[in-house]
Amino acid sequence: MMNPDDRSLTALVRRRLYRLRHDPTPFIAFLLVAALTYLVLGPLLALLSEGFRVQFRDISRIGEPKGSLTFYYLQRVFTSPVSESLFWLPLQRTLVMSLVTLVGSVLLGFILAWILVRTDCPASGFFTKMMILPYIAPSWTFALAWLTLFKNRRIAGPMGIMETLGYAPPDWVAYGFFPITVTLLFSLFPLSFLLFGSSLQSVDVQLEESARMVGARKEVILRKIVLPMLLPALMSSGLLIISRTIGSFGTPYLLGSPVRYTLLSTALYGAVQRGEQGIASILTMVIVLIGVAVVSIDIYFVKEAKRFVTVSGKGSFQNRQKLGILKVPAVLFLIIVLMVSIVLPIATLLISTISYRMGIFTLDNFTLDYWIAPSISQLAGISGILRNPDVIRSAWNSVRIVSVVSLFAGGIGTFIGYVSVRYSGSKIAGYLKQLSFLPYIIPTIGFGAAYLTLFAVRRGPIPSLYGTMFLIILAMSIKYLPFAARAGTAAMMQLGTEPEEAAMICGAPWRERFFKIVVPILKKTLITGIILPFISGMKELTLVIFLATPGIELMTTQVLRYIDYGYTQLANAVTVVIIFVIMILTLLLQKVTGSGITSGLRGN
Amino acid sequence: MAEIHIRNLVKKFQGNVTAVDSLSISIDDGEFVSFLGPSGCGKTTTLRMLAGLEDPTSGEILLDDQVLFSSSSGRYVPPEKRGMGLVFQSYALWPHMTVWDNIRFGLTQQKVPKDEQNERIASVIKLLQIQGLEKRYSFQISGGQQQRVALARMLALRPKILLLDEPLSNLDAQLRIEMRSELKRLHERLSNTTVFVTHDQLEAMTLSTRIAVMRDGKLQQYGTPMEIYREPANLFVAKFVGSPPVNIITRELSPKHFDSALKFLGKRGEGAEKIAFRPEAMMINPSAAAQESRWQMKGTVAAVLPTGPEWILQIESEQVLLFARMETEPKFAAGDHCTITLDTPAFLIFDAEDNRIT
Ligand SMILES: Nc1ncnc2c1ncn2[C@@H]1O[C@H](COP(=O)(O)OP(=O)(O)O)[C@@H](O)[C@H]1O
Ligand SMILES: [Mg+2]
């Protein structure tokens, strides 16, 4: 006699195999789980392993064999005499700078959102669109423009515009805390503007009207009804900004390093540059932990807030506050913000690339050399960027890498969405969801460093990928996965399984169902899911700073290289090209989706 | 021939939800069977297991002599080989295809020759009266038309069995009645074996040859509409079918009425815990004229609700609200006293487990 359990087990296996041929979803799910586990958790584990084990270069200093457990690096970072300059000072500066940036951007974002959403300010549609521009430009654009305007003789390269005009800025204006905070503020305020804007829009007017019916005065309504409902937006934008400032590298590098104003991200960069792998791992862990803490707080507050805030989206009938005599000052304010946050920086960059010497505005100073000259005498005979082989190679690298990344991220995101919906409520779906969210939590600089750590050496069957394009592609794809996965899941959720099942009943095999039913229906979302990573990838600097080697320069790292050499105009010209490409793609995205820019921000 | 036999079908979802609990049922060739029950009772799950979209946890499904699914032998026939057409509650029309393409897609998959495809599409379009919509997309047609396209899409494949998941629930009241008769007409014309899922007892009553009433994944009763209505197997079935709902008298809530009814019923009332009667079985009079062979109780009219062809009376009696249905205009106003009279056959009597005794 056969054991009945055994019998039903073989039956089950047979059935599963049979079904796999008709529906490879379990296979896809398995692949996703395996690959993502390695690519998301692997780097974090590698950090732990490198940070607590003796590195080759420290064998004699620690006096233990390579690879044995050690707390040496931990001590060095937290308690040794060098810990002050290695960690504590950068940490303190980072926190202060984040806080100031946070307060500034939240205030600015809130005021702008209020004016544009709740008052009868003219041309609010136009201003709303323009206010998002600073967010679209790479965040270090502002730092670059600042340098172009305010740099002094402390660093190499041509004179800054202010100095040419007769005013040599002191160090505190040119470099360090002040310019870093200001430029970060201008690149980050659109985040809080968008969050406040959308929650102001969705506050149900009836809530305010009921308060009026029971006799509450205007300022009471504002204080007791409206502001409490903006709390989630306040928390979210605040925490998002902190996470961004902690993880950003370009701005602190450009504006901080001339005066050795080191932040956490640049301290980590220094450690990696000096080859101190153990210390770099500990610093990365700290950055990752801060990032995780910040996002956990955010999630907690958003959850808390959901309990008492009901958003019903009747906002369109809001009666807008009359500005009256404040109309002119309000519009002036908007124009000033626009000028300072976007027009001025981009104009500065652009003008510097077509002026022979920066800061002189005469016709004979006009030149296209930095763009097209075969050899620029000022810059050691290097050629203009449009015919410069280095620039062309890095542009080609950027385009190649980012194209693959966007297809890769978009594709994985789609499959994650597909599996999550097909297996909705299951453990696999939950695991994939959390795993694909994790890269979002990890500050970008930490993510890049962790990838460097994991792939710098051969590990088991997986060879060292350092110095290959593939590593950059992997890191970017996984870092952008949270957006792609969320977009994919949301789209698939909305689609549901039924359209595909209807095709199944018609006898369509999996390939037909996926490519003739699922993909065409989700075309728009998929295109968005491809263009968005493309845009992010084109301007990515922080993530690739550890992964791009001189052999595979990207456009963004090329900018840094040129700044290091003192080729300010070339750096600016490359940046202008990047911004141009991004703007075109953003417009394209808007055409495709009808809205676009905001949808990729946070995807509520 | 297309008979369905379901044996001991069980479906457990993750988190230990038993959506369907040892369901056994047989559906004869050409029948129109409704699965009726409140939302969440496992109707859709059952239908999806029939279609092959969901794997049962255990049990067997047979179509004629062919085993479609068996947990003991491990046999499983995929959806497209079952000869079943499923119309989803959401219709699930493919939004990127026109009406014509929606219908054609399945035919292409089944490798039906081109000429025959066109023929079949034209004939289902005519059958469902959706001529003129061929080139439109699903968002360009009304809900009722989408419903017809979803049906046409399946009928074009000539399924042996038609499975319909709450096909009328997304339509407005007027259209719903229209589509209901349309479905009946279609069934009479094509005589496919049809399984119809609904939570609307009126739909089930009017359309079905037999009704399977479900609750919490368990089959409560399987029978013709009249059996279900007149001889409900338990209190749940009695309450679920009929509108206004059946009136119930319990020992706890109205002990006086309950005792007097028990006394009246005599031997028939043995073991009774609850007594029920339908609104139309009640005779309402202004005053009592004692009648030996009938049971009477007093009450006060709480509200008179004319529906057009008939009148619903709400009557308060010993703290319970009772519904009565009258075909002639009542001479009562709210607040009037009245007497309720019931014949012996009107009583439905239930035991402590809510099962019907007689
Ligand atoms: N995919 C699923 N995963 C987990 N539980 C489910 C799933 N589908 C249905 N259920 C549960 O099974 C029960 C029956 O659902 P369903 O068959 O859809 O009911 P009905 O169609 O009668 O409203 C419900 O409790 C529902 O929550
Ligand atoms: Mg259902």
Short mmCIF file of N, CA and C in Angstrom, two decimals, chain A residues 237-292:
data_model
loop_
_atom_site.label_atom_id
_atom_site.label_comp_id
_atom_site.label_asym_id
_atom_site.label_seq_id
_atom_site.Cartn_x
_atom_site.Cartn_y
_atom_site.Cartn_z
N SER A 237 7.81 65.70 4.65
CA SER A 237 8.78 66.50 3.89
C SER A 237 10.01 66.74 4.73
N GLY A 238 9.82 66.94 6.03
CA GLY A 238 10.96 67.15 6.90
C GLY A 238 11.91 65.96 6.87
N LEU A 239 11.34 64.79 7.07
CA LEU A 239 12.19 63.61 7.14
C LEU A 239 12.83 63.28 5.80
N LEU A 240 12.06 63.51 4.74
CA LEU A 240 12.60 63.27 3.40
C LEU A 240 13.80 64.18 3.14
N ILE A 241 13.67 65.42 3.59
CA ILE A 241 14.76 66.37 3.36
C ILE A 241 16.00 65.96 4.16
N ILE A 242 15.77 65.54 5.41
CA ILE A 242 16.91 65.09 6.22
C ILE A 242 17.60 63.92 5.53
N SER A 243 16.79 62.98 5.07
CA SER A 243 17.36 61.80 4.42
C SER A 243 18.17 62.21 3.18
N ARG A 244 17.63 63.17 2.43
CA ARG A 244 18.34 63.63 1.23
C ARG A 244 19.65 64.34 1.58
N THR A 245 19.61 65.22 2.58
CA THR A 245 20.82 65.98 2.88
C THR A 245 21.91 65.06 3.43
N ILE A 246 21.51 64.09 4.24
CA ILE A 246 22.52 63.18 4.79
C ILE A 246 23.14 62.35 3.67
N GLY A 247 22.32 61.98 2.69
CA GLY A 247 22.82 61.09 1.64
C GLY A 247 23.48 61.79 0.48
N SER A 248 23.47 63.14 0.47
CA SER A 248 23.95 63.78 -0.76
C SER A 248 25.45 64.05 -0.70
N PHE A 249 26.09 63.95 -1.84
CA PHE A 249 27.54 64.05 -1.88
C PHE A 249 28.04 65.24 -2.69
N GLY A 250 27.42 65.50 -3.84
CA GLY A 250 27.95 66.50 -4.77
C GLY A 250 28.14 67.86 -4.14
N THR A 251 27.10 68.39 -3.51
CA THR A 251 27.16 69.73 -2.95
C THR A 251 28.22 69.84 -1.85
N PRO A 252 28.22 68.96 -0.85
CA PRO A 252 29.28 69.05 0.17
C PRO A 252 30.68 68.91 -0.41
N TYR A 253 30.81 68.09 -1.44
CA TYR A 253 32.12 67.91 -2.03
C TYR A 253 32.58 69.20 -2.71
N LEU A 254 31.69 69.77 -3.53
CA LEU A 254 32.07 70.96 -4.29
C LEU A 254 32.32 72.16 -3.39
N LEU A 255 31.44 72.34 -2.39
CA LEU A 255 31.51 73.56 -1.60
C LEU A 255 32.21 73.37 -0.26
N GLY A 256 32.35 72.13 0.19
CA GLY A 256 32.94 71.90 1.51
C GLY A 256 34.42 71.59 1.47
N SER A 257 34.83 70.81 0.48
CA SER A 257 36.22 70.33 0.53
C SER A 257 37.28 71.44 0.40
N PRO A 258 37.01 72.57 -0.31
CA PRO A 258 38.06 73.59 -0.38
C PRO A 258 38.49 74.09 0.99
N VAL A 259 37.58 74.08 1.99
CA VAL A 259 37.95 74.55 3.33
C VAL A 259 37.92 73.40 4.33
N ARG A 260 37.99 72.18 3.82
CA ARG A 260 37.94 70.98 4.68
C ARG A 260 36.74 71.00 5.60
N TYR A 261 35.62 71.46 5.08
CA TYR A 261 34.38 71.41 5.84
C TYR A 261 33.75 70.05 5.51
N THR A 262 34.08 69.05 6.33
CA THR A 262 33.70 67.67 6.02
C THR A 262 32.34 67.33 6.63
N LEU A 263 31.48 66.76 5.82
CA LEU A 263 30.22 66.22 6.32
C LEU A 263 30.34 64.70 6.32
N LEU A 264 29.29 64.03 6.79
CA LEU A 264 29.36 62.57 6.86
C LEU A 264 29.67 61.95 5.51
N SER A 265 28.98 62.45 4.47
CA SER A 265 29.16 61.83 3.16
C SER A 265 30.58 62.05 2.64
N THR A 266 31.13 63.26 2.86
CA THR A 266 32.49 63.50 2.36
C THR A 266 33.52 62.81 3.26
N ALA A 267 33.19 62.62 4.55
CA ALA A 267 34.09 61.87 5.42
C ALA A 267 34.20 60.43 4.92
N LEU A 268 33.04 59.87 4.55
CA LEU A 268 33.03 58.52 4.01
C LEU A 268 33.84 58.45 2.72
N TYR A 269 33.65 59.46 1.88
CA TYR A 269 34.39 59.50 0.61
C TYR A 269 35.89 59.50 0.89
N GLY A 270 36.30 60.32 1.88
CA GLY A 270 37.71 60.39 2.24
C GLY A 270 38.24 59.04 2.67
N ALA A 271 37.48 58.37 3.53
CA ALA A 271 37.92 57.07 4.03
C ALA A 271 38.10 56.09 2.88
N VAL A 272 37.16 56.09 1.94
CA VAL A 272 37.27 55.19 0.80
C VAL A 272 38.49 55.55 -0.04
N GLN A 273 38.69 56.87 -0.24
CA GLN A 273 39.84 57.31 -1.03
C GLN A 273 41.16 56.87 -0.41
N ARG A 274 41.22 56.92 0.92
CA ARG A 274 42.45 56.52 1.61
C ARG A 274 42.57 55.01 1.71
N GLY A 275 41.57 54.30 1.24
CA GLY A 275 41.61 52.84 1.27
C GLY A 275 41.32 52.25 2.63
N GLU A 276 40.69 53.04 3.51
CA GLU A 276 40.38 52.52 4.85
C GLU A 276 39.02 51.83 4.83
N GLN A 277 39.02 50.61 4.32
CA GLN A 277 37.78 49.88 4.08
C GLN A 277 36.99 49.64 5.37
N GLY A 278 37.69 49.30 6.44
CA GLY A 278 37.00 49.01 7.70
C GLY A 278 36.28 50.23 8.23
N ILE A 279 36.99 51.35 8.23
CA ILE A 279 36.39 52.59 8.74
C ILE A 279 35.25 53.03 7.83
N ALA A 280 35.46 52.91 6.52
CA ALA A 280 34.40 53.27 5.58
C ALA A 280 33.15 52.44 5.85
N SER A 281 33.32 51.15 6.15
CA SER A 281 32.16 50.30 6.41
C SER A 281 31.40 50.78 7.64
N ILE A 282 32.16 51.14 8.69
CA ILE A 282 31.49 51.60 9.91
C ILE A 282 30.75 52.90 9.63
N LEU A 283 31.38 53.82 8.92
CA LEU A 283 30.72 55.10 8.59
C LEU A 283 29.46 54.85 7.76
N THR A 284 29.59 53.94 6.79
CA THR A 284 28.41 53.62 5.98
C THR A 284 27.28 53.08 6.84
N MET A 285 27.65 52.20 7.78
CA MET A 285 26.62 51.65 8.66
C MET A 285 25.90 52.76 9.41
N VAL A 286 26.67 53.73 9.90
CA VAL A 286 26.06 54.83 10.64
C VAL A 286 25.07 55.58 9.74
N ILE A 287 25.53 55.87 8.52
CA ILE A 287 24.66 56.60 7.59
C ILE A 287 23.40 55.79 7.30
N VAL A 288 23.57 54.48 7.07
CA VAL A 288 22.42 53.62 6.80
C VAL A 288 21.47 53.63 7.98
N LEU A 289 22.04 53.52 9.19
CA LEU A 289 21.18 53.48 10.37
C LEU A 289 20.40 54.78 10.53
N ILE A 290 21.07 55.92 10.31
CA ILE A 290 20.35 57.19 10.39
C ILE A 290 19.21 57.22 9.38
N GLY A 291 19.52 56.78 8.15
CA GLY A 291 18.49 56.74 7.12
C GLY A 291 17.31 55.87 7.52
N VAL A 292 17.61 54.70 8.05
CA VAL A 292 16.55 53.78 8.46
C VAL A 292 15.72 54.41 9.58
#
